[in-house]
Amino acid sequence: MNPEPPPVPASHKVPAELWLDILDLVPSTADLHSVSVTCKKLHELSVRALHRGLSWTRPQHIARSLPIWDNYNGMDAAVRSLELGVSSIDRAVGFDMVGLNGEPEPALSGRRRIGTLADTINYYKIHERAGGFASRELYEAMFARIHTFTNLSSLTFTNMLVYDLHFELIHRLPTLRHLHLELCVFQPVPGGQVLNHADLPITELTMVNLRRIVLTRDPPQYDEDITQVLTLCLARNLRTLTVDSSADVFRRVFGAWDAQQRGWTIPAHLTHVYVVRRRFFEGDVHTSYRGESNFPEAHLYHFAVQAHELRTLWTLAFAPANMTIAHEALPPHLERFAAPVETAVAMTGVRALEALGIFKCGLVGREAINALESVAANSSNLKMLMLELKGWDEEVISAVTDLFKGLRRLKIVYEGPEGPTEDFLVMLAPEFLSKLPHLHTLELYPHPGQKGPKPHYPAFLHDASFESLEEELCNIVIPYNRYCPELRRVQLCSGYVVTRTCAGGRWEVERIRRLPERDDLSY
C-alpha cells in the first residue's frame, strides 16, 4: 500500500499572483526579509517586493544587484524608488574603479590626481564616501537597467557627480514624482543641451547641500553657476519644495533680474515650501558659497507674497531684521507656518493658522511664555504647535496646556544639556497632558543641532537600572494610558519613538534611523 503523500502547505495553495499582491502591501523591508527566509517559495516570490526600493550608493552594491534582474523577468516594473550615490569618471583622472564583476580596478600607473575635477573629488572626499568609482562598463550597465524602471516614482541623487546624462534620465521617467538632490557636485558639459524643466512631472523637489566645482583650493573658490540645477523648481506640477541656503532659488531663479523674460514663474500649484537649515555631516568640509551668509535676504519674503496658493511655509529665517514686513500681504490661504519667534507671533494676527512652529525662542525674561500668550490671543484653536527653545523650562509646558486646549500634536525641542527630569515625565500626563483631550502625538527631546540626520541612541534616559532604554521608555509612558486615551505616539529622545495603535493598546518602541530634514507641521 502506497503511503499518503505529505500534505500541501497552505502557502502553496495560494496563487503566486495573489502572493505578489500581498507582498507589495508589506511596507517594511525588515518584515519582507523575515518573510523571504520562511520557505523557498516565499523567498522566490518576495524578490520583487524587496527590490521595489533600491539603494545603490556603492559600486559594489550595483555589481551584486545587476545579475538579479536577468534571473527575474518583468521585475523592472516593480521598482518604485531609487537612491543613487555612485559616480563614474575617466580613468585618466587617476582614481581606483570597481569593474562590472565587482572587482577593483586600480588607477592607471603614473597618473596623478590633478585638475579641477580631481581637486573637487578630493575636496569633498566623494570617492571615500562612495567606496570608489564605477568603471565605464559598470556605469553603462547600471544606466541601461535604470532606463527599464518604467514605474519609478521617487529618485534620489546623493554624494555623487551629476552630469547632463542624469538630467536626461530625469526627463525620461514619465512617472517620476519625487526628486531629491543632496551632497551632489554638478559637472555640466560645455555647450550641452539646456533642458526645459517646466515639463517635468515631479510634484515634490528637495535640493539640499548642493556642492560646487572647486576652481582653486587655497583659498577655496567655486564655480557658482548651477542654474541648470536650481531651475528644477520651475516644474509646473510642483507642489512641495524643500531647499537650504546652498540652493537659493528665491534669489537666483524667482528673484533673478530677468526671470520674467525667461518665463521663470512660480508653479501655479506650489502649496508647501520648506526652507531648512543646512546640515553638515561628520568629516565634511564646511563650505560657504556666495550669498549664503545673508540667506535668504528679502528674496524669500518677495517670493512668498507672489506664491498665492501657499498653504505651508517653514523657514528658519524669513527676512532681514531691519526690513519692514507686511504680514497681511502673505498668501491668504496659509494654514501652516513656522518661523522665528517675532515673525511667527505676528503671523497669527493676520492668518487663521492651524499649525504653528516657533524657532529661536528664548527663556530670558519670560520670552517664551510671552510669545505663547500673544499667539493664544489670536490663535487659541491651534491643532499643532512646535517650539524650538534655547533651553529647557517646565513652565513652557504649563503655559502650552493652559492656553491651547485643542492641540492634537505638540512638539518641543530644546537646546542645552538640561532637560525634563524623570519626576517631571512621570507627572507630565496627570498634571498637564490631561488638559489636552485631543492630543495624539507628543515629541519632547533635545535639539539634534547640525550633526546631520543621525539620531542619538542613549543607553538610558534617566534610570540605568533598566535592562534597556526600550524598557525604560515603556515604563514612563504606561501611566499615560489613564490620562491620555487619545495619545498614540510619544518621542522623548531623538533616536526612539513609542507608539500604540489604540487606546489601552500595548506600547511598542521603534528605532528611528534618520531624522527628517524638516517637519511638515502635520496633525
Short mmCIF file of C-alpha atoms in Angstrom, two decimals:
data_model
loop_
_atom_site.label_atom_id
_atom_site.label_comp_id
_atom_site.label_asym_id
_atom_site.label_seq_id
_atom_site.Cartn_x
_atom_site.Cartn_y
_atom_site.Cartn_z
CA MET A 1 0.00 0.00 0.00
CA ASN A 2 1.46 3.31 -1.05
CA PRO A 3 1.94 5.87 1.75
CA GLU A 4 -0.18 9.01 1.59
CA PRO A 5 1.61 11.99 0.06
CA PRO A 6 2.58 14.71 2.53
CA PRO A 7 0.01 17.48 2.92
CA VAL A 8 0.50 20.54 0.76
CA PRO A 9 1.42 23.60 2.87
CA ALA A 10 -1.31 26.23 2.99
CA SER A 11 1.05 28.82 1.49
CA HIS A 12 1.44 26.66 -1.63
CA LYS A 13 -2.32 26.66 -2.25
CA VAL A 14 -2.35 30.45 -2.69
CA PRO A 15 -1.79 31.52 -6.32
CA ALA A 16 1.54 33.22 -6.95
CA GLU A 17 -0.20 36.31 -8.35
CA LEU A 18 -2.09 36.77 -5.08
CA TRP A 19 1.11 36.38 -3.05
CA LEU A 20 2.77 39.06 -5.18
CA ASP A 21 -0.10 41.45 -4.49
CA ILE A 22 0.05 40.70 -0.75
CA LEU A 23 3.81 41.20 -0.54
CA ASP A 24 3.52 44.51 -2.38
CA LEU A 25 1.42 45.75 0.55
CA VAL A 26 4.07 44.96 3.20
CA PRO A 27 5.66 48.37 3.95
CA SER A 28 8.69 47.27 6.00
CA THR A 29 11.80 45.93 4.29
CA ALA A 30 12.73 44.12 7.53
CA ASP A 31 9.37 42.32 7.51
CA LEU A 32 9.88 41.34 3.88
CA HIS A 33 13.28 39.86 4.73
CA SER A 34 11.64 37.83 7.50
CA VAL A 35 9.05 36.52 5.05
CA SER A 36 11.70 35.67 2.46
CA VAL A 37 13.53 33.23 4.78
CA THR A 38 10.45 31.21 5.78
CA CYS A 39 10.46 28.89 2.76
CA LYS A 40 11.81 28.57 -0.76
CA LYS A 41 8.58 29.63 -2.43
CA LEU A 42 8.21 32.83 -0.44
CA HIS A 43 11.89 33.55 -0.96
CA GLU A 44 11.32 33.50 -4.72
CA LEU A 45 8.10 35.48 -4.51
CA SER A 46 9.47 38.19 -2.21
CA VAL A 47 12.37 39.14 -4.51
CA ARG A 48 10.22 41.58 -6.46
CA ALA A 49 8.89 43.31 -3.34
CA LEU A 50 12.39 43.51 -1.84
CA HIS A 51 13.60 45.36 -4.92
CA ARG A 52 10.80 47.90 -5.21
CA GLY A 53 13.02 50.33 -3.30
CA LEU A 54 16.69 50.29 -4.34
CA SER A 55 19.68 51.89 -2.63
CA TRP A 56 22.69 51.91 -4.94
CA THR A 57 25.20 54.02 -3.03
CA ARG A 58 28.36 51.99 -3.63
CA PRO A 59 29.58 50.46 -6.90
CA GLN A 60 29.89 47.07 -5.21
CA HIS A 61 26.14 47.17 -4.45
CA ILE A 62 25.37 47.64 -8.13
CA ALA A 63 27.72 44.89 -9.31
CA ARG A 64 25.99 42.43 -6.95
CA SER A 65 22.49 43.61 -7.80
CA LEU A 66 22.53 43.73 -11.59
CA PRO A 67 22.57 39.92 -12.22
CA ILE A 68 19.34 39.54 -10.22
CA TRP A 69 17.38 41.36 -12.90
CA ASP A 70 18.45 38.84 -15.53
CA ASN A 71 17.08 35.99 -13.40
CA TYR A 72 13.64 37.52 -12.71
CA ASN A 73 11.94 38.71 -15.87
CA GLY A 74 9.48 41.57 -15.53
CA MET A 75 10.83 42.72 -12.16
CA ASP A 76 11.88 46.08 -13.59
CA ALA A 77 8.32 47.39 -13.49
CA ALA A 78 8.11 46.76 -9.73
CA VAL A 79 10.79 49.34 -8.86
CA ARG A 80 9.21 52.45 -7.33
CA SER A 81 12.15 54.28 -5.69
CA LEU A 82 15.88 54.54 -6.30
CA GLU A 83 18.63 56.13 -4.23
CA LEU A 84 21.73 56.57 -6.36
CA GLY A 85 25.11 57.55 -4.92
CA VAL A 86 27.64 56.16 -7.39
CA SER A 87 29.76 58.17 -9.84
CA SER A 88 31.95 57.35 -12.80
CA ILE A 89 34.90 59.32 -14.16
CA ASP A 90 37.53 58.92 -16.84
CA ARG A 91 40.32 56.62 -15.69
CA ALA A 92 42.80 59.28 -16.71
CA VAL A 93 41.77 61.36 -13.69
CA GLY A 94 43.65 58.87 -11.55
CA PHE A 95 41.24 57.12 -9.13
CA ASP A 96 40.56 53.44 -8.46
CA MET A 97 37.49 51.89 -10.10
CA VAL A 98 35.13 48.99 -9.48
CA GLY A 99 34.51 46.79 -12.52
CA LEU A 100 31.39 45.13 -13.85
CA ASN A 101 32.23 41.98 -11.87
CA GLY A 102 32.59 43.93 -8.62
CA GLU A 103 36.36 43.57 -8.55
CA PRO A 104 38.65 46.58 -8.03
CA GLU A 105 40.42 48.10 -10.99
CA PRO A 106 43.46 50.11 -9.80
CA ALA A 107 44.13 53.56 -11.18
CA LEU A 108 46.41 53.73 -14.20
CA SER A 109 50.01 53.76 -13.12
CA GLY A 110 51.80 57.04 -13.47
CA ARG A 111 48.60 59.06 -13.35
CA ARG A 112 48.45 61.91 -10.87
CA ARG A 113 45.23 63.25 -9.41
CA ILE A 114 45.42 66.74 -10.83
CA GLY A 115 42.98 69.14 -12.43
CA THR A 116 39.70 70.77 -11.41
CA LEU A 117 37.71 67.53 -11.27
CA ALA A 118 40.34 65.72 -9.20
CA ASP A 119 40.57 68.71 -6.84
CA THR A 120 36.78 68.69 -6.44
CA ILE A 121 36.69 64.96 -5.70
CA ASN A 122 39.45 65.23 -3.10
CA TYR A 123 37.97 68.37 -1.56
CA TYR A 124 34.58 66.75 -0.85
CA LYS A 125 36.01 63.21 -0.36
CA ILE A 126 33.46 61.81 -2.79
CA HIS A 127 35.47 58.69 -3.57
CA GLU A 128 35.95 57.83 0.10
CA ARG A 129 32.27 58.10 1.00
CA ALA A 130 31.11 56.10 -2.03
CA GLY A 131 33.72 53.35 -1.80
CA GLY A 132 35.30 54.24 -5.13
CA PHE A 133 34.01 54.93 -8.61
CA ALA A 134 32.21 52.68 -11.07
CA SER A 135 34.04 51.71 -14.24
CA ARG A 136 32.54 52.84 -17.53
CA GLU A 137 31.25 49.30 -18.23
CA LEU A 138 29.55 49.05 -14.82
CA TYR A 139 28.06 52.53 -15.11
CA GLU A 140 26.68 51.90 -18.59
CA ALA A 141 25.13 48.61 -17.44
CA MET A 142 23.59 50.41 -14.46
CA PHE A 143 22.10 53.16 -16.62
CA ALA A 144 20.74 50.63 -19.10
CA ARG A 145 18.95 48.92 -16.22
CA ILE A 146 17.60 52.15 -14.74
CA HIS A 147 16.03 53.01 -18.10
CA THR A 148 13.87 49.88 -17.73
CA PHE A 149 12.38 51.12 -14.43
CA THR A 150 9.30 52.42 -16.17
CA ASN A 151 7.28 52.91 -12.96
CA LEU A 152 9.94 54.76 -10.96
CA SER A 153 8.22 57.47 -8.90
CA SER A 154 10.98 58.54 -6.46
CA LEU A 155 14.61 59.28 -7.34
CA THR A 156 17.43 60.44 -5.06
CA PHE A 157 20.93 61.53 -6.09
CA THR A 158 23.33 61.72 -3.14
CA ASN A 159 27.09 62.20 -2.75
CA MET A 160 27.86 61.89 -6.43
CA LEU A 161 28.90 63.69 -9.58
CA VAL A 162 25.86 64.67 -11.62
CA TYR A 163 26.29 65.07 -15.39
CA ASP A 164 23.98 66.07 -18.22
CA LEU A 165 23.07 62.43 -18.73
CA HIS A 166 21.48 62.40 -15.26
CA PHE A 167 19.22 65.30 -16.19
CA GLU A 168 18.33 63.49 -19.41
CA LEU A 169 17.42 60.45 -17.29
CA ILE A 170 15.13 62.58 -15.12
CA HIS A 171 13.31 63.77 -18.23
CA ARG A 172 12.83 60.20 -19.49
CA LEU A 173 10.93 59.00 -16.41
CA PRO A 174 7.24 59.71 -17.07
CA THR A 175 6.04 58.53 -13.64
CA LEU A 176 8.66 60.42 -11.60
CA ARG A 177 7.01 62.44 -8.82
CA HIS A 178 9.65 62.86 -6.07
CA LEU A 179 13.17 64.13 -6.82
CA HIS A 180 15.82 64.58 -4.09
CA LEU A 181 19.30 66.04 -4.65
CA GLU A 182 21.79 66.08 -1.75
CA LEU A 183 25.58 66.40 -1.45
CA CYS A 184 25.94 66.41 -5.23
CA VAL A 185 28.52 68.13 -7.44
CA PHE A 186 27.26 69.19 -10.86
CA GLN A 187 29.56 68.78 -13.85
CA PRO A 188 27.86 70.23 -16.93
CA VAL A 189 29.23 69.66 -20.40
CA PRO A 190 30.18 72.96 -22.10
CA GLY A 191 27.67 73.68 -24.83
CA GLY A 192 25.42 70.85 -23.66
CA GLN A 193 21.68 70.73 -24.15
CA VAL A 194 19.63 73.05 -21.94
CA LEU A 195 16.52 71.18 -20.82
CA ASN A 196 13.19 72.77 -20.04
CA HIS A 197 12.48 71.54 -16.52
CA ALA A 198 8.98 73.04 -16.59
CA ASP A 199 7.91 69.93 -18.49
CA LEU A 200 8.93 67.55 -15.68
CA PRO A 201 6.09 65.61 -14.00
CA ILE A 202 7.59 65.94 -10.48
CA THR A 203 5.35 67.17 -7.67
CA GLU A 204 7.93 67.16 -4.85
CA LEU A 205 11.50 68.51 -5.07
CA THR A 206 14.26 68.60 -2.43
CA MET A 207 17.60 70.33 -3.05
CA VAL A 208 19.92 70.49 -0.04
CA ASN A 209 23.68 70.68 0.45
CA LEU A 210 24.31 71.29 -3.22
CA ARG A 211 28.03 71.48 -3.96
CA ARG A 212 30.06 73.45 -6.48
CA ILE A 213 33.01 72.60 -8.66
CA VAL A 214 36.23 73.65 -6.90
CA LEU A 215 38.26 76.03 -9.07
CA THR A 216 41.05 76.67 -6.56
CA ARG A 217 41.58 75.15 -3.13
CA ASP A 218 43.75 77.77 -1.39
CA PRO A 219 41.88 79.98 -0.96
CA PRO A 220 38.76 77.99 -1.97
CA GLN A 221 36.94 79.37 -4.99
CA TYR A 222 33.94 77.73 -6.62
CA ASP A 223 32.05 77.69 -9.90
CA GLU A 224 28.79 79.25 -8.69
CA ASP A 225 26.76 78.66 -11.85
CA ILE A 226 24.30 75.86 -11.02
CA THR A 227 21.34 77.38 -12.88
CA GLN A 228 20.61 74.08 -14.66
CA VAL A 229 20.01 72.53 -11.25
CA LEU A 230 18.12 75.31 -9.50
CA THR A 231 15.61 75.69 -12.33
CA LEU A 232 14.23 72.26 -11.48
CA CYS A 233 11.93 74.27 -9.19
CA LEU A 234 10.09 75.53 -12.29
CA ALA A 235 8.35 72.19 -12.89
CA ARG A 236 4.80 73.34 -13.48
CA ASN A 237 3.21 70.48 -11.47
CA LEU A 238 5.40 71.12 -8.42
CA ARG A 239 3.52 71.16 -5.11
CA THR A 240 6.22 70.73 -2.44
CA LEU A 241 9.65 72.41 -2.44
CA THR A 242 12.41 71.92 0.14
CA VAL A 243 15.70 73.87 -0.08
CA ASP A 244 18.50 75.19 2.11
CA SER A 245 20.98 78.04 1.73
CA SER A 246 23.02 76.10 -0.85
CA ALA A 247 20.02 76.13 -3.22
CA ASP A 248 18.80 79.72 -3.13
CA VAL A 249 16.07 79.53 -5.75
CA PHE A 250 14.39 82.62 -4.31
CA ARG A 251 17.28 84.86 -5.39
CA ARG A 252 18.72 83.02 -8.38
CA VAL A 253 15.53 81.84 -10.08
CA PHE A 254 12.32 83.51 -8.91
CA GLY A 255 14.16 86.72 -7.95
CA ALA A 256 16.50 86.88 -10.95
CA TRP A 257 16.52 90.26 -12.73
CA ASP A 258 15.44 88.60 -15.98
CA ALA A 259 13.10 85.98 -14.50
CA GLN A 260 10.06 87.37 -16.29
CA GLN A 261 11.77 87.42 -19.69
CA ARG A 262 12.93 83.83 -19.22
CA GLY A 263 9.49 82.65 -18.14
CA TRP A 264 10.73 81.70 -14.67
CA THR A 265 7.44 81.88 -12.83
CA ILE A 266 6.27 80.27 -9.59
CA PRO A 267 4.47 76.97 -10.32
CA ALA A 268 0.73 77.55 -10.10
CA HIS A 269 0.12 74.61 -7.76
CA LEU A 270 3.05 75.15 -5.38
CA THR A 271 1.50 74.61 -1.95
CA HIS A 272 4.23 73.71 0.55
CA VAL A 273 7.65 75.40 0.89
CA TYR A 274 10.29 74.39 3.44
CA VAL A 275 13.50 76.39 3.89
CA VAL A 276 15.66 74.17 6.10
CA ARG A 277 18.91 74.53 8.00
CA ARG A 278 21.93 73.39 6.03
CA ARG A 279 23.35 70.35 7.78
CA PHE A 280 26.99 69.36 7.97
CA PHE A 281 27.99 65.74 8.34
CA GLU A 282 30.90 64.35 10.32
CA GLY A 283 34.11 64.78 8.32
CA ASP A 284 32.53 67.29 5.91
CA VAL A 285 34.37 70.38 4.78
CA HIS A 286 32.36 73.39 5.95
CA THR A 287 31.94 75.35 2.75
CA SER A 288 30.31 78.76 2.39
CA TYR A 289 29.16 79.75 -1.07
CA ARG A 290 28.41 83.21 -2.36
CA GLY A 291 25.34 84.75 -0.72
CA GLU A 292 24.90 82.09 1.97
CA SER A 293 25.87 84.36 4.86
CA ASN A 294 22.87 86.63 4.17
CA PHE A 295 20.41 83.97 3.04
CA PRO A 296 17.55 84.44 2.35
CA GLU A 297 17.75 88.25 2.49
CA ALA A 298 14.50 89.78 1.21
CA HIS A 299 14.03 87.32 -1.63
CA LEU A 300 12.05 84.74 0.35
CA TYR A 301 9.56 87.37 1.51
CA HIS A 302 9.02 88.68 -2.03
CA PHE A 303 8.60 85.10 -3.25
CA ALA A 304 6.01 84.34 -0.56
CA VAL A 305 3.98 87.42 -1.43
CA GLN A 306 3.69 86.16 -5.02
CA ALA A 307 3.05 82.47 -4.20
CA HIS A 308 -0.68 82.89 -3.78
CA GLU A 309 -1.51 79.19 -3.34
CA LEU A 310 0.86 78.53 -0.44
CA ARG A 311 -0.66 76.55 2.43
CA THR A 312 2.61 75.78 4.28
CA LEU A 313 5.69 77.96 4.80
CA TRP A 314 8.50 76.65 7.04
CA THR A 315 11.66 78.76 7.35
CA LEU A 316 14.42 79.28 9.91
CA ALA A 317 14.98 82.85 8.67
CA PHE A 318 12.30 84.89 6.97
CA ALA A 319 13.68 88.39 6.28
CA PRO A 320 16.45 90.74 7.46
CA ALA A 321 15.90 92.25 10.91
CA ASN A 322 15.89 95.81 9.51
CA MET A 323 13.26 95.04 6.88
CA THR A 324 9.64 96.11 7.30
CA ILE A 325 7.27 93.24 6.55
CA ALA A 326 3.61 93.48 5.58
CA HIS A 327 2.36 90.20 7.01
CA GLU A 328 -1.11 90.78 5.59
CA ALA A 329 0.38 90.59 2.07
CA LEU A 330 1.36 86.95 2.51
CA PRO A 331 -0.76 84.17 0.93
CA PRO A 332 -4.39 84.35 2.10
CA HIS A 333 -4.81 80.58 2.47
CA LEU A 334 -1.76 79.99 4.67
CA GLU A 335 -2.58 77.27 7.23
CA ARG A 336 0.79 76.03 8.49
CA PHE A 337 3.58 78.45 9.31
CA ALA A 338 6.94 78.12 11.08
CA ALA A 339 9.42 80.97 11.53
CA PRO A 340 11.49 82.82 14.17
CA VAL A 341 9.51 83.98 17.16
CA GLU A 342 8.75 87.58 16.14
CA THR A 343 7.52 86.64 12.66
CA ALA A 344 5.56 83.62 13.89
CA VAL A 345 3.73 85.63 16.54
CA ALA A 346 2.91 88.43 14.10
CA MET A 347 1.52 85.97 11.57
CA THR A 348 -1.12 84.70 13.99
CA GLY A 349 -2.64 88.17 13.98
CA VAL A 350 -3.37 88.16 10.23
CA ARG A 351 -3.98 84.49 9.30
CA ALA A 352 -6.19 81.76 10.80
CA LEU A 353 -3.38 79.24 11.25
CA GLU A 354 -3.99 75.62 12.22
CA ALA A 355 -0.34 74.68 12.79
CA LEU A 356 2.43 76.96 14.08
CA GLY A 357 6.17 76.50 14.57
CA ILE A 358 8.25 78.95 16.60
CA PHE A 359 12.06 78.94 16.23
CA LYS A 360 14.79 80.54 18.34
CA CYS A 361 12.50 81.05 21.31
CA GLY A 362 14.43 82.29 24.33
CA LEU A 363 13.67 81.83 28.03
CA VAL A 364 15.15 85.03 29.49
CA GLY A 365 12.54 87.42 30.82
CA ARG A 366 9.64 85.03 30.08
CA GLU A 367 10.20 85.44 26.32
CA ALA A 368 8.70 82.04 25.52
CA ILE A 369 5.72 82.50 27.84
CA ASN A 370 5.00 85.98 26.50
CA ALA A 371 5.17 84.69 22.93
CA LEU A 372 2.72 81.87 23.72
CA GLU A 373 0.30 84.29 25.35
CA SER A 374 0.42 86.56 22.30
CA VAL A 375 -0.22 83.61 19.99
CA ALA A 376 -3.14 82.40 22.12
CA ALA A 377 -4.77 85.82 21.94
CA ASN A 378 -5.18 85.31 18.18
CA SER A 379 -4.96 81.52 17.57
CA SER A 380 -6.03 79.63 20.69
CA ASN A 381 -7.56 76.89 18.49
CA LEU A 382 -4.24 75.66 17.09
CA LYS A 383 -4.17 71.95 16.27
CA MET A 384 -0.39 71.64 16.10
CA LEU A 385 2.33 73.59 17.95
CA MET A 386 6.09 73.21 17.52
CA LEU A 387 8.57 75.07 19.72
CA GLU A 388 12.35 75.31 19.38
CA LEU A 389 13.63 76.53 22.75
CA LYS A 390 17.06 77.89 23.66
CA GLY A 391 16.93 75.84 26.87
CA TRP A 392 14.54 73.82 28.98
CA ASP A 393 11.81 75.30 31.20
CA GLU A 394 8.93 73.32 32.74
CA GLU A 395 6.81 76.48 32.78
CA VAL A 396 6.54 76.31 29.00
CA ILE A 397 4.62 73.03 29.18
CA SER A 398 2.29 74.53 31.77
CA ALA A 399 1.62 77.55 29.56
CA VAL A 400 1.01 75.44 26.45
CA THR A 401 -1.52 73.13 28.12
CA ASP A 402 -3.37 76.08 29.69
CA LEU A 403 -3.55 78.15 26.50
CA PHE A 404 -4.10 75.63 23.69
CA LYS A 405 -6.74 73.06 24.67
CA GLY A 406 -7.38 71.88 21.11
CA LEU A 407 -3.87 70.63 20.32
CA ARG A 408 -3.61 67.30 18.54
CA ARG A 409 0.16 67.34 18.25
CA LEU A 410 2.77 69.03 20.45
CA LYS A 411 6.47 69.13 19.58
CA ILE A 412 9.13 70.78 21.74
CA VAL A 413 12.85 70.54 21.04
CA TYR A 414 15.29 72.28 23.35
CA GLU A 415 18.97 73.20 23.36
CA GLY A 416 21.50 72.61 26.12
CA PRO A 417 22.37 69.73 28.45
CA GLU A 418 19.44 70.22 30.84
CA GLY A 419 16.09 68.60 30.08
CA PRO A 420 12.96 67.31 31.80
CA THR A 421 13.65 65.22 34.91
CA GLU A 422 12.31 61.73 35.45
CA ASP A 423 9.83 63.05 38.04
CA PHE A 424 8.56 65.63 35.56
CA LEU A 425 7.99 62.99 32.86
CA VAL A 426 6.06 60.82 35.34
CA MET A 427 3.75 63.69 36.33
CA LEU A 428 3.52 65.07 32.78
CA ALA A 429 0.29 63.24 31.91
CA PRO A 430 -1.80 63.80 35.08
CA GLU A 431 -0.66 67.39 35.62
CA PHE A 432 -0.51 68.73 32.07
CA LEU A 433 -1.38 66.43 29.15
CA SER A 434 -4.74 65.54 30.69
CA LYS A 435 -5.81 69.09 29.79
CA LEU A 436 -5.42 68.26 26.07
CA PRO A 437 -8.22 65.75 25.29
CA HIS A 438 -7.41 65.54 21.55
CA LEU A 439 -3.61 65.10 21.83
CA HIS A 440 -2.37 62.10 19.83
CA THR A 441 1.33 62.95 19.38
CA LEU A 442 3.89 64.26 21.87
CA GLU A 443 7.53 64.97 20.92
CA LEU A 444 9.82 66.29 23.66
CA TYR A 445 13.56 65.82 23.16
CA PRO A 446 16.93 67.65 22.82
CA HIS A 447 17.63 69.56 19.64
CA PRO A 448 19.85 67.47 17.30
CA GLY A 449 21.78 70.54 16.11
CA GLN A 450 23.72 70.41 12.84
CA LYS A 451 25.02 66.87 13.22
CA GLY A 452 23.20 65.56 10.19
CA PRO A 453 20.34 63.08 10.06
CA LYS A 454 21.75 60.55 12.53
CA PRO A 455 19.67 60.36 15.76
CA HIS A 456 21.11 59.92 19.24
CA TYR A 457 20.76 56.48 20.86
CA PRO A 458 21.46 56.84 24.60
CA ALA A 459 22.00 53.79 26.78
CA PHE A 460 19.29 55.06 29.14
CA LEU A 461 17.17 58.16 29.65
CA HIS A 462 17.30 58.63 33.44
CA ASP A 463 17.48 55.24 35.15
CA ALA A 464 20.42 52.95 34.37
CA SER A 465 18.85 50.09 36.39
CA PHE A 466 16.56 49.15 33.48
CA GLU A 467 17.84 46.39 31.22
CA SER A 468 17.35 48.57 28.14
CA LEU A 469 16.26 52.02 27.07
CA GLU A 470 13.23 50.44 25.41
CA GLU A 471 12.07 49.06 28.76
CA GLU A 472 12.59 52.44 30.45
CA LEU A 473 10.60 54.31 27.78
CA CYS A 474 7.67 51.92 28.05
CA ASN A 475 7.74 52.22 31.83
CA ILE A 476 7.50 56.01 31.54
CA VAL A 477 4.53 56.08 29.15
CA ILE A 478 2.41 53.28 30.65
CA PRO A 479 0.82 55.70 33.20
CA TYR A 480 -0.19 57.93 30.28
CA ASN A 481 -2.91 55.38 29.41
CA ARG A 482 -5.19 56.63 32.14
CA TYR A 483 -4.93 60.34 31.47
CA CYS A 484 -4.37 60.48 27.69
CA PRO A 485 -6.62 57.93 25.95
CA GLU A 486 -6.09 59.52 22.52
CA LEU A 487 -2.29 59.53 22.77
CA ARG A 488 -0.71 57.28 20.13
CA ARG A 489 2.87 58.48 19.70
CA VAL A 490 5.46 59.69 22.24
CA GLN A 491 9.06 60.68 21.47
CA LEU A 492 11.32 61.53 24.42
CA CYS A 493 14.70 61.21 22.64
CA SER A 494 15.72 61.68 19.02
CA GLY A 495 16.56 58.01 18.42
CA TYR A 496 13.40 56.23 19.63
CA VAL A 497 9.64 56.69 19.48
CA VAL A 498 6.97 54.83 21.46
CA THR A 499 3.70 54.07 19.66
CA ARG A 500 0.44 52.20 20.10
CA THR A 501 -2.45 51.53 17.75
CA CYS A 502 -5.45 52.16 20.03
CA ALA A 503 -6.49 53.33 23.49
CA GLY A 504 -5.27 50.83 26.07
CA GLY A 505 -3.09 49.12 23.47
CA ARG A 506 0.42 47.86 24.09
CA TRP A 507 3.20 50.43 23.71
CA GLU A 508 5.89 49.46 21.20
CA VAL A 509 9.33 51.07 20.81
CA GLU A 510 10.57 51.88 17.30
CA ARG A 511 14.13 52.89 16.44
CA ILE A 512 14.45 55.99 14.24
CA ARG A 513 17.12 55.53 11.60
CA ARG A 514 17.18 59.02 10.13
CA LEU A 515 15.88 62.36 11.34
CA PRO A 516 13.80 64.29 8.79
CA GLU A 517 15.19 67.49 7.30
CA ARG A 518 12.07 69.37 8.28
CA ASP A 519 8.72 68.96 9.97
CA ASP A 520 5.66 69.08 7.74
CA LEU A 521 3.60 70.50 10.66
CA SER A 522 1.04 67.75 10.21
CA TYR A 523 -1.51 66.97 12.90
#
